[in-house]
Short mmCIF file of C-alpha atoms and ligand atoms in Angstrom, two decimals:
data_model
loop_
_atom_site.label_atom_id
_atom_site.label_comp_id
_atom_site.label_asym_id
_atom_site.label_seq_id
_atom_site.Cartn_x
_atom_site.Cartn_y
_atom_site.Cartn_z
CA MET E 172 0.00 0.00 0.00
CA ARG E 173 1.44 3.35 -1.07
CA VAL E 174 1.28 6.11 1.54
CA PRO E 175 0.39 9.36 -0.22
CA LEU E 176 2.97 12.13 -0.09
CA VAL E 177 1.89 15.75 -0.04
CA ALA E 178 4.88 18.02 -0.55
CA GLY E 179 4.90 21.80 -0.49
CA ASN E 180 7.14 23.52 -3.02
CA TRP E 181 7.66 26.99 -1.61
CA LYS E 182 9.64 28.12 -4.67
CA MET E 183 11.38 31.47 -4.03
CA TYR E 184 9.02 32.53 -1.26
CA LYS E 185 9.48 33.16 2.47
CA THR E 186 12.29 34.72 4.43
CA VAL E 187 13.86 32.64 7.21
CA ALA E 188 11.64 34.36 9.79
CA GLU E 189 8.49 33.61 7.78
CA ALA E 190 9.59 30.03 7.17
CA VAL E 191 10.24 29.41 10.86
CA ASP E 192 6.85 30.84 11.79
CA TYR E 193 5.19 28.52 9.24
CA ALA E 194 7.11 25.46 10.46
CA ARG E 195 6.19 26.21 14.06
CA ARG E 196 2.50 26.45 13.20
CA LEU E 197 2.61 23.35 11.02
CA LYS E 198 4.28 21.32 13.75
CA SER E 199 1.82 22.41 16.39
CA SER E 200 -1.14 21.58 14.11
CA GLY E 201 -0.05 17.93 13.84
CA SER E 202 -0.10 15.88 10.61
CA PRO E 203 -3.22 13.98 9.55
CA ALA E 204 -2.89 10.19 9.73
CA GLY E 205 -2.43 8.14 6.58
CA VAL E 206 -0.44 10.72 4.64
CA GLU E 207 3.17 11.81 4.62
CA LEU E 208 3.94 15.53 4.55
CA ALA E 209 7.03 17.36 3.37
CA VAL E 210 7.96 20.99 2.92
CA CYS E 211 10.55 22.23 0.46
CA PRO E 212 11.66 25.73 1.47
CA PRO E 213 14.31 27.78 -0.33
CA PHE E 214 17.90 26.74 0.47
CA THR E 215 18.32 29.73 2.80
CA ALA E 216 15.59 28.47 5.14
CA LEU E 217 16.36 24.73 5.14
CA LEU E 218 18.47 24.72 8.28
CA ALA E 219 16.04 26.77 10.34
CA VAL E 220 12.96 24.89 9.13
CA GLY E 221 14.67 21.54 9.72
CA ARG E 222 15.43 22.55 13.32
CA GLU E 223 11.87 23.70 13.86
CA LEU E 224 10.40 20.47 12.46
CA ALA E 225 12.74 18.17 14.38
CA GLY E 226 10.75 15.48 16.17
CA SER E 227 7.73 15.94 13.90
CA GLN E 228 6.54 13.66 11.10
CA VAL E 229 6.99 16.35 8.46
CA GLY E 230 9.85 15.68 6.07
CA LEU E 231 12.25 18.33 4.81
CA GLY E 232 13.03 18.67 1.12
CA ALA E 233 15.07 20.89 -1.18
CA GLN E 234 13.92 22.27 -4.53
CA ASP E 235 16.99 21.29 -6.55
CA MET E 236 20.62 20.30 -6.16
CA HIS E 237 23.79 19.66 -8.13
CA TRP E 238 24.90 16.08 -8.79
CA ALA E 239 28.48 16.49 -7.57
CA GLU E 240 29.47 16.10 -3.93
CA GLU E 241 31.59 19.24 -4.09
CA GLY E 242 33.45 21.28 -6.65
CA ALA E 243 33.87 24.58 -8.45
CA TYR E 244 30.18 25.11 -9.23
CA THR E 245 29.40 28.63 -8.12
CA GLY E 246 25.90 29.03 -6.74
CA GLU E 247 25.15 25.31 -6.51
CA VAL E 248 24.31 23.07 -3.54
CA SER E 249 25.39 19.43 -3.26
CA PRO E 250 23.59 16.30 -2.04
CA LEU E 251 25.99 16.07 0.90
CA MET E 252 25.05 19.59 1.96
CA LEU E 253 21.34 18.73 1.81
CA LYS E 254 21.87 15.56 3.84
CA GLU E 255 23.75 17.55 6.46
CA LEU E 256 20.71 19.83 6.82
CA GLY E 257 18.42 16.86 7.40
CA CYS E 258 16.75 16.76 4.00
CA ARG E 259 14.86 13.59 3.12
CA TYR E 260 13.53 14.76 -0.29
CA VAL E 261 14.76 16.76 -3.24
CA ILE E 262 12.59 18.03 -6.09
CA LEU E 263 14.36 17.44 -9.41
CA GLY E 264 13.50 18.52 -12.95
CA HIS E 265 10.74 20.93 -11.94
CA SER E 266 9.33 22.57 -15.07
CA GLU E 267 10.50 25.99 -13.85
CA ARG E 268 14.05 24.65 -13.81
CA ARG E 269 13.63 23.05 -17.22
CA GLN E 270 12.04 26.20 -18.64
CA HIS E 271 14.07 29.02 -17.09
CA PHE E 272 17.40 27.32 -16.45
CA GLY E 273 17.61 24.97 -19.42
CA GLU E 274 17.69 21.81 -17.33
CA SER E 275 17.84 18.75 -19.57
CA ASP E 276 16.76 15.16 -18.92
CA GLU E 277 20.47 14.25 -18.83
CA ALA E 278 21.11 16.74 -16.02
CA VAL E 279 18.03 15.52 -14.15
CA ASN E 280 19.24 11.96 -14.58
CA ALA E 281 22.66 12.79 -13.07
CA LYS E 282 20.90 14.48 -10.16
CA VAL E 283 18.51 11.57 -9.60
CA LYS E 284 21.42 9.15 -9.44
CA ALA E 285 23.32 11.40 -7.04
CA ALA E 286 20.27 11.80 -4.81
CA LEU E 287 19.78 8.04 -4.56
CA ARG E 288 23.49 7.49 -3.89
CA HIS E 289 23.20 9.82 -0.93
CA GLY E 290 19.97 8.44 0.47
CA LEU E 291 17.77 11.35 -0.66
CA VAL E 292 14.35 10.63 -2.16
CA PRO E 293 14.11 12.38 -5.52
CA ILE E 294 10.75 13.85 -6.50
CA VAL E 295 11.14 13.74 -10.27
CA CYS E 296 8.88 16.16 -12.14
CA VAL E 297 7.54 15.45 -15.62
CA GLY E 298 4.81 17.14 -17.62
CA GLU E 299 3.83 18.53 -20.97
CA THR E 300 3.24 22.14 -22.06
CA LEU E 301 -0.11 23.31 -23.38
CA ALA E 302 1.19 23.36 -26.96
CA GLU E 303 2.41 19.78 -26.58
CA ARG E 304 -0.96 18.67 -25.16
CA GLU E 305 -2.88 20.41 -27.91
CA ALA E 306 -0.64 18.77 -30.50
CA GLY E 307 -1.55 15.37 -29.02
CA ARG E 308 2.02 14.85 -27.81
CA ALA E 309 1.46 14.79 -24.02
CA ARG E 310 2.21 11.07 -23.57
CA GLU E 311 5.21 11.17 -25.86
CA VAL E 312 6.71 14.14 -23.97
CA VAL E 313 6.08 12.66 -20.53
CA ALA E 314 7.48 9.29 -21.63
CA GLY E 315 10.63 10.95 -22.98
CA GLN E 316 11.18 12.90 -19.76
CA LEU E 317 10.57 9.86 -17.60
CA ARG E 318 12.85 7.57 -19.60
CA GLY E 319 15.56 10.24 -19.76
CA SER E 320 15.37 11.19 -16.09
CA LEU E 321 15.38 7.59 -14.82
CA ALA E 322 17.80 6.11 -17.36
CA GLY E 323 20.27 3.60 -16.00
CA LEU E 324 18.68 3.13 -12.57
CA ALA E 325 18.58 -0.34 -11.08
CA ALA E 326 15.04 -1.58 -10.39
CA GLN E 327 15.71 -1.50 -6.68
CA GLU E 328 16.76 2.17 -6.87
CA ALA E 329 13.78 3.13 -8.99
CA GLY E 330 11.46 1.89 -6.25
CA ASN E 331 12.63 4.78 -4.05
CA VAL E 332 11.79 7.49 -6.55
CA VAL E 333 8.68 9.67 -6.36
CA VAL E 334 7.33 10.90 -9.72
CA ALA E 335 5.36 14.14 -9.88
CA TYR E 336 3.15 14.52 -12.94
CA GLU E 337 2.87 18.26 -13.38
CA PRO E 338 1.32 19.50 -16.61
CA VAL E 339 3.15 22.77 -17.22
CA TRP E 340 -0.07 24.56 -18.23
CA ALA E 341 -1.54 23.84 -14.79
CA ILE E 342 1.35 25.17 -12.69
CA GLY E 343 0.59 28.46 -11.03
CA THR E 344 -2.21 29.17 -13.51
CA GLY E 345 -5.25 28.22 -11.47
CA ARG E 346 -6.07 25.70 -14.21
CA THR E 347 -6.08 22.12 -12.94
CA ALA E 348 -6.14 18.93 -14.97
CA LEU E 349 -9.44 17.08 -14.82
CA PRO E 350 -9.18 14.25 -12.30
CA GLU E 351 -9.73 11.68 -15.08
CA ASP E 352 -6.98 13.22 -17.24
CA ALA E 353 -4.56 13.29 -14.32
CA GLN E 354 -5.46 9.66 -13.54
CA GLU E 355 -4.99 8.62 -17.16
CA MET E 356 -1.50 10.12 -17.33
CA SER E 357 -0.57 8.67 -13.93
CA ALA E 358 -1.68 5.19 -15.05
CA PHE E 359 0.37 5.69 -18.22
CA ILE E 360 3.42 6.64 -16.11
CA ARG E 361 2.92 3.57 -13.94
CA ALA E 362 2.69 1.34 -17.01
CA LEU E 363 5.90 2.86 -18.31
CA LEU E 364 7.62 2.28 -14.98
CA ALA E 365 6.49 -1.36 -15.16
CA GLU E 366 8.01 -1.65 -18.61
CA MET E 367 11.29 -0.10 -17.41
CA PHE E 368 11.65 -1.65 -13.94
CA GLY E 369 9.03 -4.39 -13.56
CA ARG E 370 5.52 -4.45 -12.14
CA GLU E 371 6.56 -4.79 -8.53
CA VAL E 372 8.63 -1.60 -8.61
CA ALA E 373 5.94 0.24 -10.57
CA GLY E 374 3.43 -0.71 -7.89
CA LYS E 375 5.66 0.80 -5.20
CA VAL E 376 6.45 4.15 -6.82
CA ARG E 377 4.38 7.08 -5.61
CA ILE E 378 3.03 9.27 -8.38
CA GLN E 379 1.98 12.74 -7.31
CA TYR E 380 -0.12 15.21 -9.25
CA GLY E 381 0.93 18.86 -9.29
CA GLY E 382 -0.61 21.92 -10.87
CA SER E 383 -2.87 24.41 -9.06
CA VAL E 384 -3.95 21.91 -6.42
CA LYS E 385 -6.10 23.69 -3.83
CA PRO E 386 -8.33 22.57 -0.96
CA GLU E 387 -11.36 22.96 -3.26
CA ASN E 388 -10.12 20.65 -6.02
CA ALA E 389 -7.83 18.30 -4.09
CA ALA E 390 -10.32 15.56 -3.20
CA GLY E 391 -11.34 14.79 -6.79
CA ILE E 392 -7.74 14.43 -7.89
CA LEU E 393 -6.40 12.67 -4.84
CA ARG E 394 -9.03 9.93 -4.83
CA GLN E 395 -7.78 8.64 -8.19
CA PRO E 396 -6.25 5.16 -7.85
CA ASP E 397 -2.88 5.96 -9.45
CA ILE E 398 -2.40 9.34 -7.76
CA ASP E 399 -0.51 9.10 -4.49
CA GLY E 400 -0.47 12.64 -3.20
CA ALA E 401 0.35 16.06 -4.56
CA LEU E 402 3.19 18.46 -5.18
CA VAL E 403 1.71 21.78 -4.16
CA GLY E 404 3.08 25.22 -4.97
CA GLY E 405 0.95 28.27 -4.19
CA ALA E 406 -1.52 26.57 -1.85
CA SER E 407 1.32 25.19 0.27
CA LEU E 408 2.37 28.68 1.34
CA GLN E 409 -0.37 28.84 3.98
CA VAL E 410 -0.43 26.19 6.70
CA GLU E 411 -4.24 25.96 6.62
CA SER E 412 -4.57 25.26 2.90
CA PHE E 413 -1.60 22.89 2.92
CA LEU E 414 -3.17 20.87 5.72
CA ALA E 415 -6.59 20.89 4.04
CA ILE E 416 -4.96 19.30 0.96
CA ALA E 417 -3.13 16.82 3.18
CA ARG E 418 -6.42 15.77 4.76
CA ALA E 419 -7.92 15.23 1.31
CA ALA E 420 -4.99 12.96 0.45
CA ALA E 421 -5.21 10.79 3.55
CA LYS E 422 -6.44 7.39 2.36
C1 PEP W 436 4.62 23.44 -8.34
O1 PEP W 436 5.32 24.42 -8.22
O2 PEP W 436 5.13 22.32 -8.39
C2 PEP W 436 3.18 23.63 -8.45
C3 PEP W 436 2.42 22.59 -8.68
O3 PEP W 436 2.71 24.92 -8.28
P1 PEP W 436 1.16 25.36 -8.12
O4 PEP W 436 0.54 24.43 -7.12
O5 PEP W 436 1.22 26.77 -7.64
O6 PEP W 436 0.51 25.23 -9.46
#
């Protein structure tokens, strides 16, 4: 049985003071049973949020990382550094990184491998643009990203990955995929994982949906059989809406 994971991607929001205040309120609210929660603050707030959440069930995640352990990579953060801060998760290949920073499937693949080597759980984002969907290429695009991002993993490693299906046209736009469309793509992703790593692994991998998930639309999406939680951007920035989504995910 897959425990749903609801992860908050804070993007480039919240100062350290704001992040600590959020973490304090989240911890004191307590997590709903039957769902795993994680927050992914900006790098600057990871240490403080991790300290605040210590002893709680809420996992800490980063929004990106480099694949190397150390080196002359100005501005980058390594898997070792994230581990030291207590991170359990790392979001990789988010569409904003692919779009604005030219991140390729090859780079995502190197990062996924590095994350697994260091005991971090990668949340690997895949998803098509509106133009790709309208051209009838959504499955082809998602399949290419998934194959590229997970290339060369052993089946046993692949079982530890979380996949986030995030149609680009739904991120931050207020436009959500219909529950049946999100389910259809998630089932397609699971079938692809079965082809790549076997049915047992595919049955273990958690597939999140992401894209304008809010308390009002969460239940319809999260009750789909192949959707195991959500990657939440905007609605994760308030404790109340994040927890409302978490409650909708609890199976
Ligand atoms: C995201 O950033 O991964 C995301 C899904 O954002 P939003 O919920 O704001 O659409």
